[in-house]
Structure formats: structure tokens, C-alpha cells
Tab-separated table of C-alpha atoms in Angstrom:
chain	number	residue	atom	x	y	z
A	1	PHE	CA	1.646	-57.133	-66.133
A	2	CYS	CA	5.333	-55.951	-66.330
A	3	LEU	CA	8.262	-57.232	-64.915
A	4	MET	CA	10.688	-54.920	-63.213
A	5	ALA	CA	14.196	-55.582	-62.152
A	6	ALA	CA	17.352	-54.074	-61.116
A	7	PRO	CA	20.527	-55.204	-63.190
A	8	GLY	CA	21.611	-58.777	-62.259
A	9	LYS	CA	18.751	-59.350	-60.050
A	10	VAL	CA	16.111	-61.787	-60.733
A	11	ALA	CA	12.675	-59.993	-61.867
A	12	ALA	CA	10.116	-59.700	-59.591
A	13	PHE	CA	6.326	-59.700	-60.290
A	14	ARG	CA	4.502	-56.187	-60.290
A	15	LEU	CA	0.831	-55.617	-60.672
A	16	PRO	CA	0.044	-53.284	-63.237
A	17	PRO	CA	-1.851	-50.025	-61.998
A	18	LEU	CA	-5.365	-50.933	-60.857
A	19	PRO	CA	-8.431	-49.308	-59.382
A	20	THR	CA	-7.936	-48.943	-55.544
A	21	ILE	CA	-9.854	-51.406	-53.464
A	22	GLY	CA	-12.215	-48.493	-52.510
A	23	GLU	CA	-12.801	-47.941	-56.314
A	24	ILE	CA	-13.503	-51.578	-56.673
A	25	ILE	CA	-16.083	-51.503	-54.268
A	26	LYS	CA	-17.843	-48.327	-55.658
A	27	LEU	CA	-17.366	-49.724	-59.341
A	28	PHE	CA	-19.154	-53.099	-58.515
A	29	ARG	CA	-21.446	-51.563	-55.949
A	30	LEU	CA	-20.318	-53.794	-53.197
A	31	LYS	CA	-21.546	-53.610	-49.664
A	32	ALA	CA	-20.451	-55.809	-46.621
A	33	LEU	CA	-23.287	-57.801	-45.552
A	34	LYS	CA	-24.085	-57.871	-41.897
A	35	GLN	CA	-25.677	-61.471	-41.898
A	36	LEU	CA	-22.231	-62.705	-43.586
A	37	SER	CA	-20.137	-60.890	-41.120
A	38	GLN	CA	-18.187	-59.186	-43.838
A	39	ASN	CA	-15.669	-56.398	-43.093
A	40	PHE	CA	-13.362	-55.066	-45.808
A	41	LEU	CA	-9.777	-54.207	-45.118
A	42	LEU	CA	-8.864	-51.411	-47.493
A	43	ASP	CA	-5.456	-50.458	-46.119
A	44	LEU	CA	-2.718	-52.310	-48.080
A	45	ARG	CA	-0.099	-51.741	-45.688
A	46	LEU	CA	-2.167	-53.775	-43.347
A	47	THR	CA	-2.868	-56.415	-46.080
A	48	ASP	CA	0.895	-56.634	-46.799
A	49	LYS	CA	1.692	-57.118	-43.056
A	50	ILE	CA	-0.797	-59.989	-42.809
A	51	VAL	CA	0.670	-61.708	-45.885
A	52	LYS	CA	4.268	-61.127	-44.449
A	53	GLN	CA	3.367	-63.258	-41.331
A	54	ALA	CA	2.714	-66.208	-43.615
A	55	GLY	CA	6.529	-66.233	-44.419
A	56	GLU	CA	8.543	-66.645	-47.753
A	57	LEU	CA	5.743	-66.921	-50.543
A	58	LYS	CA	8.186	-66.288	-53.603
A	59	ASN	CA	7.323	-69.032	-55.986
A	60	ALA	CA	4.703	-70.634	-53.459
A	61	HIS	CA	1.141	-71.889	-53.925
A	62	VAL	CA	-1.358	-70.093	-51.933
A	63	CYS	CA	-5.127	-70.323	-51.083
A	64	GLU	CA	-6.832	-67.417	-49.847
A	65	VAL	CA	-10.201	-67.931	-48.303
A	66	GLY	CA	-12.745	-65.326	-48.637
A	67	PRO	CA	-10.989	-62.756	-50.795
A	68	GLY	CA	-13.666	-60.334	-51.015
A	69	PRO	CA	-13.042	-57.093	-52.841
A	70	GLY	CA	-9.223	-58.383	-53.162
A	71	GLY	CA	-7.168	-56.293	-50.690
A	72	ILE	CA	-4.997	-59.245	-49.446
A	73	THR	CA	-5.156	-60.821	-52.654
A	74	ARG	CA	-2.899	-57.984	-54.228
A	75	SER	CA	-0.514	-58.330	-51.301
A	76	ILE	CA	-0.209	-61.982	-52.084
A	77	LEU	CA	0.386	-61.508	-55.720
A	78	SER	CA	2.950	-58.930	-54.918
A	79	ALA	CA	4.898	-61.261	-52.849
A	80	GLY	CA	5.784	-63.041	-56.139
A	81	VAL	CA	3.557	-66.519	-55.568
A	82	GLU	CA	3.514	-69.006	-58.392
A	83	GLN	CA	-0.232	-69.858	-58.110
A	84	LEU	CA	-2.991	-68.349	-56.025
A	85	LEU	CA	-6.327	-70.143	-55.588
A	86	LEU	CA	-9.400	-67.889	-54.690
A	87	ILE	CA	-12.154	-69.481	-52.902
A	88	GLU	CA	-15.177	-66.863	-52.498
A	89	LYS	CA	-18.623	-67.739	-51.489
A	90	ASP	CA	-20.280	-64.332	-52.447
A	91	ALA	CA	-20.870	-64.004	-56.155
A	92	ARG	CA	-20.806	-60.152	-55.970
A	93	PHE	CA	-17.071	-60.205	-55.727
A	94	ILE	CA	-16.163	-62.621	-58.542
A	95	PRO	CA	-16.071	-59.801	-61.338
A	96	GLY	CA	-13.560	-57.468	-59.309
A	97	LEU	CA	-11.483	-60.878	-58.630
A	98	GLN	CA	-11.581	-61.424	-62.376
A	99	MET	CA	-10.041	-58.307	-62.864
A	100	LEU	CA	-7.008	-59.257	-60.559
A	101	SER	CA	-6.967	-62.417	-62.458
A	102	GLU	CA	-6.527	-60.657	-65.794
A	103	ALA	CA	-3.655	-58.589	-64.389
A	104	ALA	CA	-1.592	-61.414	-63.441
A	105	PRO	CA	-2.238	-63.798	-66.441
A	106	GLY	CA	-1.867	-67.605	-65.409
A	107	LYS	CA	-1.445	-67.115	-61.809
A	108	VAL	CA	-5.127	-66.866	-60.276
A	109	ARG	CA	-7.625	-69.403	-60.262
A	110	ILE	CA	-10.938	-68.318	-58.843
A	111	ILE	CA	-13.409	-70.857	-57.271
A	112	HIS	CA	-17.020	-69.787	-56.603
A	113	GLY	CA	-18.021	-72.023	-53.456
A	114	ASP	CA	-18.139	-72.437	-49.847
A	115	ILE	CA	-14.993	-73.217	-47.887
A	116	LEU	CA	-16.778	-75.311	-45.512
A	117	THR	CA	-17.414	-77.798	-48.175
A	118	TYR	CA	-14.924	-77.264	-50.749
A	119	LYS	CA	-12.439	-80.380	-51.137
A	120	MET	CA	-8.776	-79.163	-51.044
A	121	GLU	CA	-7.326	-82.459	-51.435
A	122	LYS	CA	-6.630	-82.085	-55.227
A	123	SER	CA	-5.974	-78.200	-55.127
A	124	PHE	CA	-2.201	-78.237	-55.386
A	125	PRO	CA	0.179	-80.001	-57.821
A	126	LYS	CA	1.252	-83.252	-56.544
A	127	HIS	CA	4.888	-82.655	-56.799
A	128	LEU	CA	4.556	-80.157	-53.765
A	129	LYS	CA	3.513	-83.141	-51.408
A	130	ARG	CA	6.056	-83.451	-48.373
A	131	ASN	CA	6.379	-86.125	-45.765
A	132	TRP	CA	4.769	-85.127	-42.600
A	133	GLU	CA	7.981	-85.319	-40.922
A	134	ASP	CA	9.651	-82.943	-43.267
A	135	GLU	CA	9.540	-79.180	-43.484
A	136	PRO	CA	6.124	-77.721	-44.293
A	137	PRO	CA	5.297	-77.865	-47.994
A	138	ASP	CA	5.297	-74.550	-50.166
A	139	ILE	CA	1.768	-74.145	-49.722
A	140	HIS	CA	0.020	-71.512	-47.616
A	141	ILE	CA	-3.678	-70.840	-46.445
A	142	ILE	CA	-4.450	-67.192	-45.795
A	143	GLY	CA	-7.862	-65.630	-45.193
A	144	ASN	CA	-9.222	-62.701	-43.452
A	145	LEU	CA	-12.407	-64.957	-42.106
A	146	PRO	CA	-15.839	-63.633	-41.614
A	147	PHE	CA	-16.395	-63.991	-37.726
A	148	SER	CA	-19.328	-66.163	-38.392
A	149	VAL	CA	-17.091	-68.938	-40.090
A	150	SER	CA	-13.901	-68.592	-38.435
A	151	THR	CA	-14.246	-70.846	-35.276
A	152	PRO	CA	-16.111	-73.869	-37.368
A	153	LEU	CA	-13.703	-73.503	-40.110
A	154	ILE	CA	-10.497	-73.624	-37.744
A	155	ILE	CA	-12.055	-76.867	-36.168
A	156	LYS	CA	-12.606	-78.532	-39.315
A	157	TRP	CA	-9.043	-77.834	-40.406
A	158	LEU	CA	-7.648	-79.025	-37.109
A	159	GLU	CA	-9.562	-82.169	-37.550
A	160	ASN	CA	-7.908	-82.330	-41.025
A	161	VAL	CA	-4.518	-81.811	-39.378
A	162	SER	CA	-5.271	-84.548	-36.982
A	163	LYS	CA	-6.363	-86.816	-39.815
A	164	ARG	CA	-3.644	-85.565	-42.410
A	165	ASP	CA	-6.373	-84.890	-45.037
A	166	GLY	CA	-7.758	-82.068	-46.582
A	167	PRO	CA	-5.313	-79.439	-47.517
A	168	PHE	CA	-2.892	-81.359	-45.078
A	169	VAL	CA	-2.677	-84.275	-47.532
A	170	TYR	CA	0.387	-82.335	-48.941
A	171	GLY	CA	2.295	-82.153	-45.601
A	172	ARG	CA	2.073	-79.638	-42.732
A	173	THR	CA	0.542	-77.127	-44.654
A	174	GLN	CA	0.865	-73.263	-42.966
A	175	MET	CA	-2.145	-71.182	-42.165
A	176	THR	CA	-2.329	-67.382	-41.542
A	177	LEU	CA	-5.989	-66.425	-40.546
A	178	THR	CA	-7.732	-63.492	-38.972
A	179	PHE	CA	-10.217	-63.933	-35.999
A	180	GLN	CA	-12.077	-61.932	-33.514
A	181	LYS	CA	-9.332	-60.468	-31.112
A	182	GLU	CA	-10.965	-62.508	-28.108
A	183	VAL	CA	-10.939	-65.794	-30.207
A	184	GLY	CA	-7.157	-65.202	-31.159
A	185	GLU	CA	-6.616	-64.906	-27.377
A	186	ARG	CA	-8.442	-68.061	-26.606
A	187	LEU	CA	-6.466	-69.995	-29.602
A	188	THR	CA	-3.077	-68.972	-27.861
A	189	ALA	CA	-4.029	-69.011	-24.194
A	190	ASN	CA	-1.724	-70.747	-21.688
A	191	PRO	CA	-2.876	-72.836	-18.570
A	192	GLY	CA	-4.384	-70.633	-15.864
A	193	SER	CA	-5.417	-67.679	-18.356
A	194	HIS	CA	-9.222	-67.058	-18.010
A	195	GLN	CA	-9.079	-67.251	-22.007
A	196	ARG	CA	-8.053	-71.005	-21.868
A	197	SER	CA	-10.876	-72.852	-23.813
A	198	ARG	CA	-11.773	-75.801	-25.733
A	199	LEU	CA	-10.137	-74.067	-28.663
A	200	SER	CA	-7.050	-73.377	-26.746
A	201	ILE	CA	-6.526	-77.171	-26.355
A	202	MET	CA	-7.718	-78.531	-29.888
A	203	ALA	CA	-5.443	-75.928	-31.576
A	204	GLN	CA	-2.325	-76.149	-29.351
A	205	HIS	CA	-2.088	-80.050	-29.343
A	206	LEU	CA	-2.005	-80.167	-33.112
A	207	CYS	CA	-0.194	-76.848	-34.061
A	208	THR	CA	2.141	-74.256	-32.974
A	209	VAL	CA	-0.048	-71.203	-32.769
A	210	GLU	CA	1.066	-67.694	-32.710
A	211	ASN	CA	-0.887	-64.423	-32.097
A	212	CYS	CA	1.082	-62.341	-34.546
A	213	PHE	CA	-0.588	-59.020	-34.180
A	214	VAL	CA	-3.947	-57.124	-33.652
A	215	ILE	CA	-5.738	-54.995	-36.124
A	216	PRO	CA	-7.926	-52.207	-34.666
A	217	GLY	CA	-11.537	-52.568	-35.431
A	218	GLN	CA	-11.528	-48.899	-37.225
A	219	ALA	CA	-9.191	-50.199	-39.929
A	220	PHE	CA	-12.068	-52.166	-41.568
A	221	VAL	CA	-15.170	-51.112	-43.360
A	222	PRO	CA	-17.618	-51.421	-41.972
A	223	LYS	CA	-15.926	-51.103	-38.426
A	224	PRO	CA	-16.591	-54.255	-36.516
A	225	GLU	CA	-17.349	-53.621	-32.597
A	226	VAL	CA	-14.181	-55.763	-31.796
A	227	ASP	CA	-10.687	-55.781	-33.102
A	228	VAL	CA	-9.048	-58.370	-34.985
A	229	ALA	CA	-6.331	-60.773	-34.384
A	230	VAL	CA	-3.730	-62.287	-37.012
A	231	VAL	CA	-3.014	-65.850	-36.021
A	232	HIS	CA	-0.240	-68.162	-37.595
A	233	PHE	CA	-0.759	-71.984	-37.574
A	234	THR	CA	2.079	-74.705	-38.156
A	235	PRO	CA	1.054	-78.357	-37.665
A	236	LEU	CA	3.288	-80.068	-35.200
A	237	VAL	CA	5.035	-83.320	-36.463
A	238	GLN	CA	3.642	-85.222	-33.413
A	239	PRO	CA	0.421	-84.136	-31.787
A	240	LYS	CA	0.653	-83.443	-27.928
A	241	ILE	CA	-2.300	-85.995	-27.297
A	242	GLN	CA	-2.103	-89.173	-29.579
A	243	GLN	CA	-5.631	-89.871	-29.667
A	244	PRO	CA	-8.396	-89.467	-32.326
A	245	PHE	CA	-9.461	-86.271	-32.970
A	246	GLU	CA	-13.199	-87.206	-32.012
A	247	LEU	CA	-12.330	-88.617	-28.582
A	248	VAL	CA	-9.964	-85.447	-27.632
A	249	GLU	CA	-12.612	-83.318	-28.901
A	250	LYS	CA	-15.375	-85.083	-26.880
A	251	VAL	CA	-13.164	-84.921	-23.707
A	252	VAL	CA	-12.028	-81.523	-24.047
A	253	GLN	CA	-15.709	-80.244	-24.758
A	254	SER	CA	-17.117	-82.155	-21.660
A	255	VAL	CA	-14.305	-80.743	-19.443
A	256	PHE	CA	-15.029	-77.084	-20.478
A	257	GLN	CA	-18.870	-77.767	-20.275
A	258	PHE	CA	-18.882	-75.938	-16.858
A	259	ARG	CA	-15.859	-73.981	-17.232
A	260	ARG	CA	-16.354	-72.038	-13.949
A	261	LYS	CA	-16.979	-75.153	-11.722
A	262	TYR	CA	-14.442	-77.616	-10.651
A	263	CYS	CA	-13.253	-79.894	-13.500
A	264	PHE	CA	-14.835	-83.006	-12.326
A	265	ARG	CA	-18.235	-81.424	-12.849
A	266	GLY	CA	-17.652	-81.420	-16.408
A	267	ILE	CA	-15.875	-84.863	-16.616
A	268	GLU	CA	-18.999	-86.461	-15.027
A	269	THR	CA	-20.703	-85.518	-18.525
A	270	LEU	CA	-18.689	-88.131	-20.290
A	271	PHE	CA	-20.675	-90.832	-18.261
A	272	PRO	CA	-24.207	-92.210	-18.131
A	273	GLU	CA	-26.125	-91.552	-14.948
A	274	SER	CA	-25.920	-94.994	-13.771
A	275	GLY	CA	-22.432	-95.439	-12.315
A	276	ARG	CA	-21.369	-91.786	-13.208
A	277	LEU	CA	-19.729	-90.755	-9.731
A	278	LYS	CA	-17.730	-94.105	-9.600
A	279	ARG	CA	-16.431	-93.845	-13.295
A	280	THR	CA	-15.757	-90.052	-12.731
A	281	GLU	CA	-13.628	-90.893	-9.758
A	282	GLN	CA	-11.836	-93.827	-11.649
A	283	LEU	CA	-10.873	-91.574	-14.481
A	284	MET	CA	-9.542	-88.888	-12.271
A	285	MET	CA	-7.480	-91.221	-10.346
A	286	THR	CA	-5.924	-92.962	-13.463
A	287	ALA	CA	-5.288	-89.501	-14.976
A	288	ASP	CA	-3.956	-88.190	-11.517
A	289	ILE	CA	-5.955	-84.978	-11.904
A	290	ASP	CA	-6.862	-82.863	-8.750
A	291	PRO	CA	-10.849	-82.499	-9.052
A	292	THR	CA	-10.694	-79.132	-7.460
A	293	LEU	CA	-8.929	-77.605	-10.433
A	294	ARG	CA	-10.961	-75.421	-12.854
A	295	PRO	CA	-10.969	-76.426	-16.525
A	296	PHE	CA	-8.725	-73.369	-17.544
A	297	GLN	CA	-6.052	-74.727	-14.976
A	298	LEU	CA	-5.506	-77.951	-16.595
A	299	SER	CA	-2.147	-78.131	-18.606
A	300	MET	CA	-1.695	-79.782	-21.974
A	301	SER	CA	-0.117	-82.836	-20.206
A	302	GLN	CA	-3.056	-83.347	-17.748
A	303	PHE	CA	-5.414	-83.294	-20.763
A	304	ARG	CA	-3.168	-86.019	-22.478
A	305	LYS	CA	-3.768	-88.066	-19.413
A	306	LEU	CA	-7.389	-87.663	-19.126
A	307	CYS	CA	-7.719	-88.449	-22.881
A	308	ASN	CA	-5.617	-91.624	-22.656
A	309	ALA	CA	-7.388	-92.905	-19.377
A	310	TYR	CA	-10.740	-92.214	-21.231
A	311	ARG	CA	-9.717	-94.032	-24.010
A	312	LYS	CA	-8.708	-97.040	-22.058
A	313	MET	CA	-12.189	-97.185	-20.507
A	314	CYS	CA	-13.895	-96.740	-24.031
A	315	ASP	CA	-11.778	-99.725	-25.112
A	316	GLU	CA	-13.132	-101.757	-22.057
A	317	ASP	CA	-16.774	-100.492	-22.675
A	318	PRO	CA	-17.515	-99.134	-26.241
A	319	SER	CA	-20.823	-97.973	-25.465
A	320	LEU	CA	-19.233	-95.078	-23.461
A	321	PHE	CA	-17.843	-93.360	-26.502
A	322	VAL	CA	-21.124	-93.223	-28.120
A	323	PHE	CA	-22.799	-91.763	-24.795
A	324	ASN	CA	-24.283	-88.331	-25.196
A	325	TYR	CA	-25.005	-86.378	-22.083
A	326	ARG	CA	-27.075	-83.870	-23.878
A	327	GLU	CA	-29.342	-86.607	-25.350
A	328	GLU	CA	-29.735	-88.294	-21.911
A	329	LEU	CA	-30.807	-84.812	-20.362
A	330	ARG	CA	-33.436	-84.758	-23.245
A	331	GLN	CA	-34.786	-87.983	-22.626
A	332	LYS	CA	-34.969	-87.343	-18.817
A	333	LYS	CA	-37.133	-84.182	-19.527
A	334	THR	CA	-39.360	-85.934	-21.818
A	335	ARG	CA	-39.949	-88.764	-19.181
A	336	SER	CA	-40.612	-85.875	-16.740
A	337	LEU	CA	-43.192	-84.255	-19.133
A	338	LEU	CA	-44.822	-87.353	-19.569
A	339	GLY	CA	-45.036	-88.288	-15.919
A	340	SER	CA	-46.290	-84.868	-14.641
A	341	THR	CA	-49.099	-82.343	-15.663
A	342	GLY	CA	-47.171	-79.351	-14.756
A	343	GLN	CA	-44.227	-77.640	-16.788
A	344	PRO	CA	-40.981	-79.144	-15.043
A	345	GLU	CA	-38.426	-76.522	-14.154
A	346	GLN	CA	-35.139	-76.537	-16.190
A	347	THR	CA	-32.515	-78.346	-14.448
A	348	GLU	CA	-29.124	-76.244	-13.597
A	349	GLU	CA	-27.447	-78.689	-16.342
A	350	GLU	CA	-29.836	-77.366	-19.075
A	351	ASN	CA	-29.444	-73.828	-18.163
A	352	HIS	CA	-25.784	-74.347	-18.332
A	353	LEU	CA	-25.825	-76.168	-21.840
């Protein structure tokens, strides 16, 4: 590699001349696998734009998820990072990434593994750790995520934010990630928006979420059927709902179970059939929620009241928290099958679920 600098200025890192991403794809015979929902971004102006959304990366430590043929990787290295950790599940991409590693000696570490199971607690130097209340650490997660993994992965990371573990043991680590445009809209949707969903509440109660810009599908190879949103996350110092992640997730999932119906219909699923109506009314009265609101109309403050009221009910009756509505439905269906010779029709609840 070479260092180039104007007189009197600090030298900036520059990658040496390398094959283009298109040439890398041909050289290593890389083909996007549909079953892994892979789409390559070849336009380095767009990869530069994604990396710019992460903020100042000079001398930062970055983890890139699913680098593939290395388009975003080049833009990250060109931003002058101190260290770059690459986590790639598909072994076909490793040789091309090693070529990039050799072009930036001492800067790149490649892990052949699955980000959904990879432990990030010890991925960065200890001296980078910050207190949660401080400014975010000089650590960034960046990734053009396969659509199949993006939602489970962001839910996993939001749980890590809530528990301050995983990549967030270092403090309020920032993330810049790609999603299907519709998922990006859900992540940032406001109350009243028809895109408002479980993802909106789970993300916004733990992070500041910005929908940065949209990349048209035709910029990718192969072209996906949808456009792609670039979303930036900064964990909040204080979550908007001060309850355990599992409890918030259970309440939010239940509320959105029947998203087109009145919200009390979903809230009912938090309680066993015996005493369901009474407990649902009790919860909604305590939380002061209008039962005729639709789930997407509820504000963050109303979700906070619901979670706090439900927590109080769980403290009084611990069996409530372990109650599983779907399991109750399955048991009802089994009893119905055992008690009749004909096939029972699916209940309305089962159709929805």
C-alpha cells in the first residue's frame, strides 16, 4: 500500500490499484446465491455513501457483516480505519477478501463464520470501552445484510443493546445497515403510519433510528425485486420502556398479533382463556388505553404504560409471563381432535397466526 499526503497534512491511507469488484467476481467465479438472498453492490460511489452515513471513521474500529466480494470493504478501508473485522459466512468470498487484506497490511481480520452465532464481546480492544452514558465508542458495525438475515439479526442486536452485551459491552456502538425498503420504513415508522409494527417499537424504544437514503434495486447484481434502505442506529442512553427486553417483546408482539383489529384483541392474547376478558380490561384500564385504537395508532408512551402495567400483573402472578397463547391454541386443537371424529375447522385465531 502507499501513503499519500499533501505537504503539511497527515498522510491518508490509500489502497493500491486492485481489480474492480466486477473483476473479482469473475476472477473467483462468484455467483450470488438466491437461497442466501445475496445481492452485490458494485458501484463504489454508493458504497462510499453508505460508509459516510456511519460518521467519522478515521482511526475507528469497524466490523463489517457479510462483506461478500468487498465493495463496502474498500470504502471502509479508504475512510482510514484503524482496524477492520470482516465476518463472512460464505467461504467462496474469503480469497477475494484476503486479497484486500494483503493490500492493507495489519488492518484487516477475516472471520469465516455466521454473524447470528458469532460472539462479539471480545472483538475489539478493551481500551475502546466507554461508559453507557458517555459518547458512543469509536466502534462501528456496517453491513449490506442479506434480506433473509436482516430482521432476526437486528432483533438480536436490539436485545444486546437492552442487556448491554455483545457488541454493546463497549458502550453505545453505532450500526449502519441495509434492509429491504419496507423494513427500513417499519423501523422508522411513526404512530398512525400503516408501516408501524413490532420492529418500530422494539427499535425506537432502544435506539435513535434514521432512515438515511434508499438505493434503487437496479444498483445491485442480481437486481432484487425491491429497493434497499440504509438505516443508522445509535443506542439511547435510557430506553424509552424501562422493562426487560423479553417482557417488552412479548407485549409488543401480542399487540400487533391482530394489527388490523382493535388493540384489545391482541392484548387479550397475553392472558389464559380463564379470566381473559377481566384481565384484559384490568390491563387496559391501568394503562389508560382506549381499547378501540388500532395497534399502529399506539404511541411509545402508551406502549410504556402497557408494559409497566403488565409487569405489575406478572409480579403478582408469575405464571402470566410464561403463558403462551399459541401453545394454548395448540392444546385446544389437540383436545378437539381427540374428542371428535371429524376434522375441526381452523379457528379465526389460527388463521391470523
